[in-house]
mmCIF file of C-alpha atoms and ligand atoms in Angstrom:
data_model
loop_
_atom_site.group_PDB
_atom_site.id
_atom_site.type_symbol
_atom_site.label_atom_id
_atom_site.label_comp_id
_atom_site.label_asym_id
_atom_site.label_seq_id
_atom_site.Cartn_x
_atom_site.Cartn_y
_atom_site.Cartn_z
ATOM 1 C CA MET A 212 0.000 0.000 0.000
ATOM 2 C CA PRO A 213 1.404 3.451 -0.810
ATOM 3 C CA ALA A 214 2.106 5.470 2.324
ATOM 4 C CA THR A 215 -0.329 8.337 2.707
ATOM 5 C CA LYS A 216 1.335 11.673 3.231
ATOM 6 C CA THR A 217 0.656 13.351 6.578
ATOM 7 C CA ASN A 218 -1.181 16.641 6.301
ATOM 8 C CA TRP A 219 0.904 18.664 8.746
ATOM 9 C CA ALA A 220 -1.164 21.845 8.287
ATOM 10 C CA ASP A 221 -4.240 19.885 9.292
ATOM 11 C CA LEU A 222 -2.533 18.436 12.370
ATOM 12 C CA GLU A 223 -1.327 21.876 13.423
ATOM 13 C CA SER A 224 -4.767 23.416 13.086
ATOM 14 C CA ARG A 225 -6.257 20.603 15.155
ATOM 15 C CA TYR A 226 -3.719 20.294 17.939
ATOM 16 C CA TYR A 227 -1.420 23.297 18.209
ATOM 17 C CA MET A 228 -2.211 26.496 20.128
ATOM 18 C CA ARG A 229 -3.410 29.099 17.694
ATOM 19 C CA THR A 230 -0.260 31.165 18.183
ATOM 20 C CA PHE A 231 1.320 31.112 14.724
ATOM 21 C CA ASN A 232 0.312 32.159 11.247
ATOM 22 C CA ARG A 233 2.663 29.663 9.656
ATOM 23 C CA GLN A 234 3.849 29.853 6.085
ATOM 24 C CA PRO A 235 2.410 26.998 3.982
ATOM 25 C CA VAL A 236 5.572 24.952 3.724
ATOM 26 C CA VAL A 237 7.053 21.902 5.460
ATOM 27 C CA PHE A 238 10.837 21.941 5.502
ATOM 28 C CA GLU A 239 12.450 18.551 5.677
ATOM 29 C CA ARG A 240 16.135 19.322 5.626
ATOM 30 C CA GLY A 241 18.680 22.066 5.156
ATOM 31 C CA GLU A 242 22.247 22.474 3.982
ATOM 32 C CA GLY A 243 24.279 25.679 4.073
ATOM 33 C CA CYS A 244 22.021 28.615 3.192
ATOM 34 C CA TYR A 245 19.394 26.365 1.599
ATOM 35 C CA LEU A 246 16.296 24.654 2.954
ATOM 36 C CA TYR A 247 14.441 21.852 1.157
ATOM 37 C CA ASP A 248 10.729 21.160 1.493
ATOM 38 C CA ASP A 249 8.948 17.795 1.547
ATOM 39 C CA GLU A 250 8.768 17.822 -2.241
ATOM 40 C CA GLY A 251 12.471 18.497 -2.653
ATOM 41 C CA LYS A 252 12.100 22.131 -3.710
ATOM 42 C CA SER A 253 15.013 24.327 -2.588
ATOM 43 C CA TYR A 254 14.780 27.750 -0.948
ATOM 44 C CA LEU A 255 17.501 30.296 -0.295
ATOM 45 C CA ASP A 256 17.060 31.014 3.406
ATOM 46 C CA LEU A 257 17.272 34.712 4.295
ATOM 47 C CA VAL A 258 15.568 34.200 7.669
ATOM 48 C CA GLY A 259 17.909 31.589 9.170
ATOM 49 C CA GLY A 260 15.417 30.495 11.838
ATOM 50 C CA ILE A 261 15.028 34.187 12.816
ATOM 51 C CA ALA A 262 18.717 35.034 13.070
ATOM 52 C CA VAL A 263 19.605 31.697 14.680
ATOM 53 C CA ASN A 264 21.333 29.491 12.084
ATOM 54 C CA ILE A 265 24.483 31.601 11.899
ATOM 55 C CA LEU A 266 26.461 28.735 10.321
ATOM 56 C CA GLY A 267 23.569 27.819 8.038
ATOM 57 C CA HIS A 268 21.896 24.401 8.146
ATOM 58 C CA ALA A 269 23.521 21.102 9.079
ATOM 59 C CA HIS A 270 26.985 22.623 9.334
ATOM 60 C CA PRO A 271 29.463 19.763 9.880
ATOM 61 C CA VAL A 272 31.168 21.395 12.879
ATOM 62 C CA ILE A 273 27.834 21.796 14.679
ATOM 63 C CA VAL A 274 26.643 18.304 13.742
ATOM 64 C CA GLU A 275 29.901 16.782 14.973
ATOM 65 C CA ALA A 276 29.902 18.747 18.249
ATOM 66 C CA ILE A 277 26.322 17.735 19.017
ATOM 67 C CA THR A 278 26.917 14.094 18.076
ATOM 68 C CA GLU A 279 30.085 13.723 20.120
ATOM 69 C CA GLN A 280 28.566 15.411 23.186
ATOM 70 C CA ALA A 281 25.318 13.425 22.904
ATOM 71 C CA LYS A 282 27.341 10.190 22.979
ATOM 72 C CA LYS A 283 28.995 11.295 26.236
ATOM 73 C CA LEU A 284 26.400 13.183 28.291
ATOM 74 C CA LEU A 285 23.115 14.923 27.505
ATOM 75 C CA HIS A 286 22.263 16.574 30.765
ATOM 76 C CA THR A 287 23.192 16.756 34.414
ATOM 77 C CA SER A 288 21.784 20.161 35.552
ATOM 78 C CA SER A 289 23.901 22.950 36.986
ATOM 79 C CA LEU A 290 24.049 21.276 40.383
ATOM 80 C CA TYR A 291 27.386 19.942 39.078
ATOM 81 C CA TYR A 292 30.322 21.321 37.089
ATOM 82 C CA SER A 293 29.906 20.943 33.344
ATOM 83 C CA GLU A 294 32.864 20.978 30.947
ATOM 84 C CA PRO A 295 31.091 22.384 27.831
ATOM 85 C CA GLN A 296 29.221 24.979 29.915
ATOM 86 C CA LEU A 297 32.371 26.298 31.555
ATOM 87 C CA GLU A 298 34.407 26.186 28.335
ATOM 88 C CA LEU A 299 31.756 28.283 26.565
ATOM 89 C CA ALA A 300 31.551 30.598 29.585
ATOM 90 C CA GLU A 301 35.306 31.217 29.411
ATOM 91 C CA TRP A 302 35.246 31.752 25.635
ATOM 92 C CA LEU A 303 32.475 34.349 25.880
ATOM 93 C CA ILE A 304 33.829 36.196 28.907
ATOM 94 C CA GLN A 305 37.277 36.460 27.306
ATOM 95 C CA ARG A 306 35.660 38.217 24.330
ATOM 96 C CA SER A 307 33.358 40.560 26.192
ATOM 97 C CA PRO A 308 33.547 43.508 28.569
ATOM 98 C CA ALA A 309 31.679 41.407 31.171
ATOM 99 C CA ASP A 310 33.162 39.256 33.938
ATOM 100 C CA ARG A 311 30.429 36.727 34.742
ATOM 101 C CA ILE A 312 27.842 34.779 32.775
ATOM 102 C CA PHE A 313 24.688 32.742 33.386
ATOM 103 C CA PHE A 314 23.243 30.360 30.765
ATOM 104 C CA ALA A 315 19.528 30.113 30.028
ATOM 105 C CA ASN A 316 17.521 28.535 27.198
ATOM 106 C CA SER A 317 16.171 31.453 25.168
ATOM 107 C CA GLY A 318 16.347 35.179 24.602
ATOM 108 C CA ALA A 319 13.365 35.897 26.802
ATOM 109 C CA GLU A 320 14.912 33.916 29.616
ATOM 110 C CA ALA A 321 18.253 35.685 29.186
ATOM 111 C CA ASN A 322 16.481 39.050 29.429
ATOM 112 C CA GLU A 323 14.367 37.879 32.349
ATOM 113 C CA GLY A 324 17.594 37.059 34.216
ATOM 114 C CA ALA A 325 19.097 40.447 33.329
ATOM 115 C CA LEU A 326 15.954 42.197 34.600
ATOM 116 C CA LYS A 327 16.132 40.270 37.877
ATOM 117 C CA LEU A 328 19.793 41.235 38.197
ATOM 118 C CA ALA A 329 18.867 44.911 37.592
ATOM 119 C CA ARG A 330 16.134 44.751 40.244
ATOM 120 C CA LYS A 331 18.514 43.258 42.768
ATOM 121 C CA TYR A 332 21.151 45.841 41.868
ATOM 122 C CA GLY A 333 18.611 48.626 42.413
ATOM 123 C CA LYS A 334 17.487 47.108 45.704
ATOM 124 C CA THR A 335 20.979 46.667 47.106
ATOM 125 C CA ARG A 336 23.025 49.414 45.434
ATOM 126 C CA ARG A 337 20.588 52.201 44.550
ATOM 127 C CA ASN A 338 18.186 52.674 47.456
ATOM 128 C CA GLY A 339 15.532 50.267 46.229
ATOM 129 C CA ALA A 340 15.335 51.512 42.620
ATOM 130 C CA TYR A 341 13.479 48.958 40.494
ATOM 131 C CA GLU A 342 12.285 50.596 37.302
ATOM 132 C CA VAL A 343 13.694 49.707 33.882
ATOM 133 C CA ILE A 344 13.432 52.172 30.998
ATOM 134 C CA THR A 345 13.237 50.684 27.509
ATOM 135 C CA ILE A 346 12.753 52.034 23.980
ATOM 136 C CA GLU A 347 9.558 52.281 21.948
ATOM 137 C CA HIS A 348 9.214 49.563 19.284
ATOM 138 C CA SER A 349 11.784 47.401 21.079
ATOM 139 C CA PHE A 350 11.348 43.653 21.475
ATOM 140 C CA HIS A 351 12.663 41.767 24.481
ATOM 141 C CA GLY A 352 10.656 38.531 24.674
ATOM 142 C CA ARG A 353 7.369 36.844 25.504
ATOM 143 C CA THR A 354 7.543 36.116 29.230
ATOM 144 C CA LEU A 355 5.524 38.553 31.337
ATOM 145 C CA ALA A 356 8.486 40.663 32.458
ATOM 146 C CA THR A 357 10.187 40.720 29.055
ATOM 147 C CA LEU A 358 6.854 41.512 27.421
ATOM 148 C CA ALA A 359 6.478 44.383 29.863
ATOM 149 C CA ALA A 360 9.985 45.505 28.854
ATOM 150 C CA THR A 361 8.986 45.344 25.190
ATOM 151 C CA GLY A 362 7.993 48.828 24.052
ATOM 152 C CA GLN A 363 4.970 47.802 21.993
ATOM 153 C CA SER A 364 1.528 48.115 23.582
ATOM 154 C CA LYS A 365 -0.054 45.712 21.070
ATOM 155 C CA TYR A 366 1.779 42.872 22.837
ATOM 156 C CA HIS A 367 0.686 44.051 26.305
ATOM 157 C CA GLU A 368 -3.021 44.502 25.778
ATOM 158 C CA PRO A 369 -4.149 40.830 25.773
ATOM 159 C CA PHE A 370 -2.294 40.182 29.044
ATOM 160 C CA ALA A 371 -2.809 43.382 31.022
ATOM 161 C CA PRO A 372 -2.143 44.250 33.763
ATOM 162 C CA MET A 373 1.549 44.060 32.980
ATOM 163 C CA PRO A 374 4.176 43.679 35.724
ATOM 164 C CA ASP A 375 5.017 47.022 37.241
ATOM 165 C CA GLY A 376 8.242 48.973 36.805
ATOM 166 C CA PHE A 377 8.710 49.674 33.102
ATOM 167 C CA GLN A 378 8.744 52.946 31.179
ATOM 168 C CA TYR A 379 9.201 53.514 27.474
ATOM 169 C CA VAL A 380 10.842 56.405 25.641
ATOM 170 C CA PRO A 381 11.136 57.179 21.917
ATOM 171 C CA MET A 382 14.224 55.925 20.111
ATOM 172 C CA ASN A 383 17.209 58.300 19.910
ATOM 173 C CA ASP A 384 15.456 60.979 21.993
ATOM 174 C CA PHE A 385 17.955 61.823 24.710
ATOM 175 C CA ALA A 386 15.849 64.581 26.277
ATOM 176 C CA ALA A 387 13.021 62.075 26.801
ATOM 177 C CA MET A 388 15.430 59.596 28.373
ATOM 178 C CA GLN A 389 16.892 62.253 30.665
ATOM 179 C CA GLN A 390 13.425 63.151 31.799
ATOM 180 C CA ALA A 391 12.449 59.513 32.362
ATOM 181 C CA VAL A 392 15.432 58.674 34.614
ATOM 182 C CA SER A 393 14.550 59.143 38.271
ATOM 183 C CA ALA A 394 15.484 57.846 41.722
ATOM 184 C CA LYS A 395 13.375 54.771 40.875
ATOM 185 C CA THR A 396 15.456 53.834 37.794
ATOM 186 C CA ALA A 397 17.576 50.706 38.151
ATOM 187 C CA ALA A 398 18.457 50.182 34.477
ATOM 188 C CA ILE A 399 18.078 51.252 30.877
ATOM 189 C CA MET A 400 17.650 48.349 28.478
ATOM 190 C CA LEU A 401 17.983 48.614 24.703
ATOM 191 C CA GLU A 402 18.948 46.868 21.488
ATOM 192 C CA ALA A 403 21.869 48.752 19.859
ATOM 193 C CA VAL A 404 20.184 47.829 16.578
ATOM 194 C CA GLN A 405 16.473 47.055 16.946
ATOM 195 C CA GLY A 406 15.632 43.863 15.062
ATOM 196 C CA GLU A 407 11.966 43.032 15.324
ATOM 197 C CA SER A 408 10.954 46.615 14.591
ATOM 198 C CA GLY A 409 12.606 46.218 11.176
ATOM 199 C CA VAL A 410 16.341 46.976 11.658
ATOM 200 C CA HIS A 411 16.578 50.404 13.293
ATOM 201 C CA PRO A 412 19.986 51.332 14.737
ATOM 202 C CA HIS A 413 20.416 53.792 17.592
ATOM 203 C CA THR A 414 22.733 56.687 16.835
ATOM 204 C CA ARG A 415 26.288 56.706 18.114
ATOM 205 C CA GLU A 416 25.779 60.062 19.824
ATOM 206 C CA TYR A 417 22.651 58.851 21.643
ATOM 207 C CA LEU A 418 24.305 55.678 22.892
ATOM 208 C CA HIS A 419 27.284 57.643 24.237
ATOM 209 C CA GLN A 420 24.887 60.053 25.967
ATOM 210 C CA ILE A 421 23.033 57.093 27.482
ATOM 211 C CA ARG A 422 26.288 55.556 28.699
ATOM 212 C CA LYS A 423 27.212 58.798 30.484
ATOM 213 C CA LEU A 424 23.697 59.205 31.903
ATOM 214 C CA CYS A 425 23.917 55.698 33.372
ATOM 215 C CA ASP A 426 27.375 56.381 34.839
ATOM 216 C CA ASP A 427 26.287 59.697 36.355
ATOM 217 C CA ASN A 428 23.219 58.145 37.996
ATOM 218 C CA ASN A 429 24.468 54.675 38.991
ATOM 219 C CA VAL A 430 21.962 53.153 36.552
ATOM 220 C CA LEU A 431 22.815 49.915 34.730
ATOM 221 C CA LEU A 432 22.952 49.802 30.936
ATOM 222 C CA ILE A 433 21.660 46.477 29.605
ATOM 223 C CA CYS A 434 22.261 45.731 25.913
ATOM 224 C CA ASP A 435 19.903 43.109 24.521
ATOM 225 C CA GLU A 436 22.190 41.463 21.959
ATOM 226 C CA VAL A 437 19.833 38.545 21.345
ATOM 227 C CA GLN A 438 19.387 39.515 17.697
ATOM 228 C CA CYS A 439 22.145 42.029 16.908
ATOM 229 C CA GLY A 440 24.925 40.166 18.741
ATOM 230 C CA LEU A 441 27.230 37.304 17.747
ATOM 231 C CA GLY A 442 28.853 38.805 14.687
ATOM 232 C CA ARG A 443 25.724 39.723 12.783
ATOM 233 C CA THR A 444 26.462 43.454 12.564
ATOM 234 C CA GLY A 445 30.109 42.923 11.576
ATOM 235 C CA THR A 446 31.466 43.065 15.127
ATOM 236 C CA PHE A 447 31.005 40.385 17.773
ATOM 237 C CA TYR A 448 28.575 42.600 19.686
ATOM 238 C CA GLY A 449 26.193 45.073 18.074
ATOM 239 C CA PHE A 450 27.091 47.759 20.631
ATOM 240 C CA GLU A 451 30.727 47.660 19.422
ATOM 241 C CA GLN A 452 29.523 49.367 16.225
ATOM 242 C CA PHE A 453 28.879 52.444 18.358
ATOM 243 C CA GLY A 454 31.912 52.354 20.668
ATOM 244 C CA ILE A 455 30.058 51.858 23.963
ATOM 245 C CA GLU A 456 30.238 49.190 26.672
ATOM 246 C CA PRO A 457 27.160 48.081 28.597
ATOM 247 C CA ASP A 458 27.138 46.751 32.156
ATOM 248 C CA VAL A 459 24.949 43.786 31.267
ATOM 249 C CA ILE A 460 24.662 41.886 27.955
ATOM 250 C CA THR A 461 22.066 39.342 26.889
ATOM 251 C CA LEU A 462 22.563 36.713 24.166
ATOM 252 C CA ALA A 463 20.579 33.851 22.616
ATOM 253 C CA LYS A 464 19.510 32.989 19.043
ATOM 254 C CA GLY A 465 22.725 32.105 17.157
ATOM 255 C CA LEU A 466 24.833 31.280 20.194
ATOM 256 C CA ALA A 467 24.531 27.509 19.666
ATOM 257 C CA GLY A 468 24.014 27.710 15.891
ATOM 258 C CA GLY A 469 20.458 26.329 16.101
ATOM 259 C CA LEU A 470 20.020 24.712 19.513
ATOM 260 C CA PRO A 471 18.150 26.474 22.329
ATOM 261 C CA ILE A 472 20.394 28.610 24.491
ATOM 262 C CA GLY A 473 20.470 32.043 26.093
ATOM 263 C CA ALA A 474 22.874 33.885 28.363
ATOM 264 C CA PHE A 475 23.255 37.035 30.373
ATOM 265 C CA LEU A 476 26.638 38.502 31.185
ATOM 266 C CA ALA A 477 27.514 41.223 33.682
ATOM 267 C CA LYS A 478 30.470 43.212 34.907
ATOM 268 C CA GLU A 479 31.757 42.102 38.309
ATOM 269 C CA ARG A 480 30.592 45.297 40.047
ATOM 270 C CA CYS A 481 26.952 44.543 39.189
ATOM 271 C CA ALA A 482 27.003 40.724 39.229
ATOM 272 C CA VAL A 483 24.861 40.822 42.382
ATOM 273 C CA LEU A 484 23.028 37.498 42.092
ATOM 274 C CA GLU A 485 23.796 35.035 44.875
ATOM 275 C CA PRO A 486 23.005 31.364 45.557
ATOM 276 C CA GLY A 487 19.231 30.910 45.504
ATOM 277 C CA ASP A 488 18.531 34.069 43.469
ATOM 278 C CA HIS A 489 18.333 32.435 40.070
ATOM 279 C CA GLY A 490 18.495 29.071 38.351
ATOM 280 C CA SER A 491 17.501 26.971 35.364
ATOM 281 C CA THR A 492 17.226 23.188 35.091
ATOM 282 C CA MET A 493 18.236 23.038 31.427
ATOM 283 C CA GLY A 494 20.190 26.304 31.106
ATOM 284 C CA GLY A 495 23.735 25.672 29.907
ATOM 285 C CA ASN A 496 22.883 22.134 28.852
ATOM 286 C CA PRO A 497 26.056 20.255 27.737
ATOM 287 C CA VAL A 498 24.842 19.543 24.181
ATOM 288 C CA CYS A 499 23.757 23.147 23.574
ATOM 289 C CA CYS A 500 27.021 24.442 25.027
ATOM 290 C CA ALA A 501 29.094 22.011 22.926
ATOM 291 C CA ALA A 502 27.281 23.343 19.846
ATOM 292 C CA GLY A 503 27.918 26.861 21.146
ATOM 293 C CA ILE A 504 31.664 26.277 21.443
ATOM 294 C CA ALA A 505 31.769 24.898 17.889
ATOM 295 C CA ALA A 506 29.686 27.783 16.513
ATOM 296 C CA MET A 507 31.708 30.475 18.272
ATOM 297 C CA LYS A 508 35.094 29.011 17.304
ATOM 298 C CA TYR A 509 34.018 28.755 13.667
ATOM 299 C CA LEU A 510 32.604 32.289 13.700
ATOM 300 C CA GLU A 511 35.967 33.583 14.850
ATOM 301 C CA SER A 512 38.302 31.362 12.816
ATOM 302 C CA HIS A 513 36.416 31.871 9.529
ATOM 303 C CA ASP A 514 35.966 35.643 9.870
ATOM 304 C CA LEU A 515 32.177 35.426 9.705
ATOM 305 C CA MET A 516 32.016 38.933 11.191
ATOM 306 C CA GLY A 517 33.970 40.234 8.200
ATOM 307 C CA ASN A 518 31.665 38.267 5.918
ATOM 308 C CA ALA A 519 28.580 39.701 7.664
ATOM 309 C CA LYS A 520 29.855 43.196 6.951
ATOM 310 C CA ARG A 521 30.761 42.481 3.307
ATOM 311 C CA ALA A 522 27.569 40.546 2.538
ATOM 312 C CA GLY A 523 25.422 43.105 4.361
ATOM 313 C CA ASP A 524 26.972 45.969 2.391
ATOM 314 C CA GLN A 525 26.355 44.006 -0.817
ATOM 315 C CA PHE A 526 22.689 43.469 0.115
ATOM 316 C CA VAL A 527 22.159 47.161 0.806
ATOM 317 C CA ALA A 528 23.941 48.212 -2.413
ATOM 318 C CA GLU A 529 22.124 45.686 -4.616
ATOM 319 C CA ILE A 530 18.693 46.348 -3.120
ATOM 320 C CA GLY A 531 19.574 50.023 -3.560
ATOM 321 C CA ASN A 532 19.983 49.330 -7.282
ATOM 322 C CA LEU A 533 16.541 47.707 -7.279
ATOM 323 C CA LYS A 534 15.123 50.845 -5.753
ATOM 324 C CA ALA A 535 16.132 52.681 -8.930
ATOM 325 C CA SER A 536 14.629 50.102 -11.285
ATOM 326 C CA LEU A 537 11.627 48.954 -9.222
ATOM 327 C CA PRO A 538 9.484 51.716 -7.822
ATOM 328 C CA GLY A 539 7.867 50.900 -4.503
ATOM 329 C CA ILE A 540 10.871 50.541 -2.181
ATOM 330 C CA THR A 541 10.983 53.592 0.052
ATOM 331 C CA GLU A 542 13.923 52.852 2.366
ATOM 332 C CA ILE A 543 16.689 50.294 2.849
ATOM 333 C CA ARG A 544 18.397 49.807 6.200
ATOM 334 C CA GLY A 545 21.302 47.567 7.001
ATOM 335 C CA VAL A 546 23.912 46.968 9.677
ATOM 336 C CA GLY A 547 25.915 43.940 8.559
ATOM 337 C CA LEU A 548 23.531 41.048 8.005
ATOM 338 C CA MET A 549 20.567 42.773 9.613
ATOM 339 C CA VAL A 550 18.923 44.146 6.497
ATOM 340 C CA ALA A 551 15.407 45.481 5.882
ATOM 341 C CA PHE A 552 13.546 47.460 3.280
ATOM 342 C CA ASP A 553 10.267 49.339 3.446
ATOM 343 C CA THR A 554 7.675 49.391 0.688
ATOM 344 C CA GLU A 555 5.347 52.213 -0.216
ATOM 345 C CA GLN A 556 2.326 49.867 -0.241
ATOM 346 C CA PRO A 557 1.519 47.403 2.577
ATOM 347 C CA ILE A 558 2.698 44.398 0.563
ATOM 348 C CA ALA A 559 5.350 42.865 2.832
ATOM 349 C CA ALA A 560 3.284 39.725 3.554
ATOM 350 C CA GLU A 561 2.628 39.295 -0.163
ATOM 351 C CA ILE A 562 6.347 39.655 -0.927
ATOM 352 C CA VAL A 563 7.039 36.861 1.583
ATOM 353 C CA LYS A 564 4.370 34.690 -0.099
ATOM 354 C CA GLN A 565 5.765 35.335 -3.573
ATOM 355 C CA GLY A 566 9.248 34.684 -2.189
ATOM 356 C CA LEU A 567 8.199 31.176 -1.153
ATOM 357 C CA LYS A 568 6.943 30.539 -4.688
ATOM 358 C CA ASN A 569 10.220 31.838 -6.095
ATOM 359 C CA GLY A 570 12.396 29.848 -3.672
ATOM 360 C CA VAL A 571 13.552 32.541 -1.255
ATOM 361 C CA ILE A 572 12.625 32.782 2.418
ATOM 362 C CA LEU A 573 11.891 36.272 3.684
ATOM 363 C CA ASN A 574 10.213 37.684 6.756
ATOM 364 C CA ALA A 575 7.753 40.555 7.134
ATOM 365 C CA THR A 576 8.181 42.518 10.375
ATOM 366 C CA GLY A 577 5.310 44.870 9.545
ATOM 367 C CA PRO A 578 2.831 45.537 6.737
ATOM 368 C CA ASN A 579 5.445 47.598 4.859
ATOM 369 C CA THR A 580 8.706 46.036 6.040
ATOM 370 C CA VAL A 581 10.656 42.986 4.856
ATOM 371 C CA ARG A 582 13.598 41.813 6.992
ATOM 372 C CA MET A 583 16.561 39.616 6.090
ATOM 373 C CA VAL A 584 18.778 38.000 8.732
ATOM 374 C CA PRO A 585 20.452 35.166 6.789
ATOM 375 C CA PRO A 586 23.206 32.802 7.954
ATOM 376 C CA LEU A 587 26.528 34.618 8.402
ATOM 377 C CA ILE A 588 28.176 32.164 5.972
ATOM 378 C CA ILE A 589 26.208 33.513 2.994
ATOM 379 C CA SER A 590 28.443 33.952 -0.078
ATOM 380 C CA SER A 591 28.588 36.872 -2.479
ATOM 381 C CA GLY A 592 27.032 34.688 -5.201
ATOM 382 C CA GLU A 593 24.180 33.755 -2.866
ATOM 383 C CA VAL A 594 23.533 37.412 -2.024
ATOM 384 C CA GLU A 595 23.383 38.201 -5.748
ATOM 385 C CA LYS A 596 20.965 35.332 -6.317
ATOM 386 C CA ALA A 597 18.889 36.353 -3.275
ATOM 387 C CA VAL A 598 18.484 39.924 -4.481
ATOM 388 C CA GLY A 599 17.336 38.647 -7.902
ATOM 389 C CA LEU A 600 14.705 36.500 -6.180
ATOM 390 C CA VAL A 601 13.666 39.420 -3.951
ATOM 391 C CA ALA A 602 13.222 41.555 -7.088
ATOM 392 C CA GLU A 603 11.035 38.896 -8.726
ATOM 393 C CA SER A 604 8.977 38.531 -5.546
ATOM 394 C CA LEU A 605 8.553 42.281 -5.193
ATOM 395 C CA GLN A 606 7.440 42.604 -8.811
ATOM 396 C CA ALA A 607 4.935 39.766 -8.397
ATOM 397 C CA ALA A 608 3.581 41.320 -5.186
ATOM 398 C CA SER A 609 3.192 44.843 -6.590
HETATM 399 C C1 PLP B 298 16.171 41.578 20.617
HETATM 400 C C2 PLP B 298 15.437 40.352 21.061
HETATM 401 N N1 PLP B 298 15.373 40.077 22.364
HETATM 402 C C3 PLP B 298 14.726 38.990 22.821
HETATM 403 C C4 PLP B 298 14.093 38.120 21.963
HETATM 404 C C5 PLP B 298 13.379 36.911 22.501
HETATM 405 O O1 PLP B 298 14.120 35.757 22.202
HETATM 406 P P1 PLP B 298 13.446 34.312 22.312
HETATM 407 O O2 PLP B 298 12.425 34.234 21.222
HETATM 408 O O3 PLP B 298 14.598 33.362 22.131
HETATM 409 O O4 PLP B 298 12.834 34.217 23.663
HETATM 410 C C6 PLP B 298 14.129 38.368 20.592
HETATM 411 C C7 PLP B 298 13.440 37.471 19.647
HETATM 412 O O5 PLP B 298 13.207 37.754 18.503
HETATM 413 C C8 PLP B 298 14.811 39.514 20.123
HETATM 414 O O6 PLP B 298 14.863 39.806 18.822
#
């Protein structure tokens, strides 16, 4: 009897929470910057699992690291010392302005930990200050506290009342930030380059002003590097593009090249968490950390940061050329391999749909905005091909 093909869309609609508007495609495997669906069709992947698959799909160094670690030990918890966890901790601390690290499982969890650290810092070092100021249109995660930190009211409304202690100010508006800082402020939290809002960088001047404001007021600066960190902007951390150093850094997404992981890092002077304050059963799991070590070593040894800068510049230049030949693109933004363009008409979702037909995976961050956060290994030829497919998809959507 011929095997009947499972209807995955049907299963999802019957059993899964109604949380996702999924694209109508089932990916079966991936290799490099390409994904392949259940009919063998190939797609050039410019989403990379939402900025996660920094080494692309099925990279041999990640596969080998996971396989070797899985044969030895999957999990013990952090009640005991763990070789991969501590090796990755050392690697990251040696390449960051921070002194201590804690591993979690996701970006939201990394930010949640950083927010707890800021609250404890405020309680013990700043007369009980507890408030965290964040930036409008930011995105920091889906747990209650990280949602409250996220400067987008559309995400708050279904779950109100939100946890107390958050304030939002417009991006790059230093006067507003100055006004918002008070005796209650424990920390300012921001993405050096906002990702989910559609690739919006802060200005250098603003970030330097914020750094000084924090220093003058004993307020912590937390940089959420979940999306803009790990080489994507052309430097290891996104904030390095602007010449500032935060007190606290959060990481996730690409850190283990595709396995779940998150981390928050802090300078010694504000690493105030003590035994009992925080924990995570799976955080810093040996397999995820082994993948993390492999991903980070490859990132460094193969100059993927340099490639992110070169490929990102190529994207911006080539989409810029499209702007001349294809009316409808209003703006292109890019910092390394965080690239987005805006369209005059609200056709971003349609561009994504046409992209799937044409064999390119794109992501709409708003009705008029298409974002690209591909693997950092993407080649110049692949960028050229991708821009051709974007052009075709844009034309079909217009
Ligand atoms: C800047 C930023 N912070 C936090 C998060 C949340 O990460 P996660 O989905 O791993 O919880 C995201 C996710 O897109 C993000 O872009």
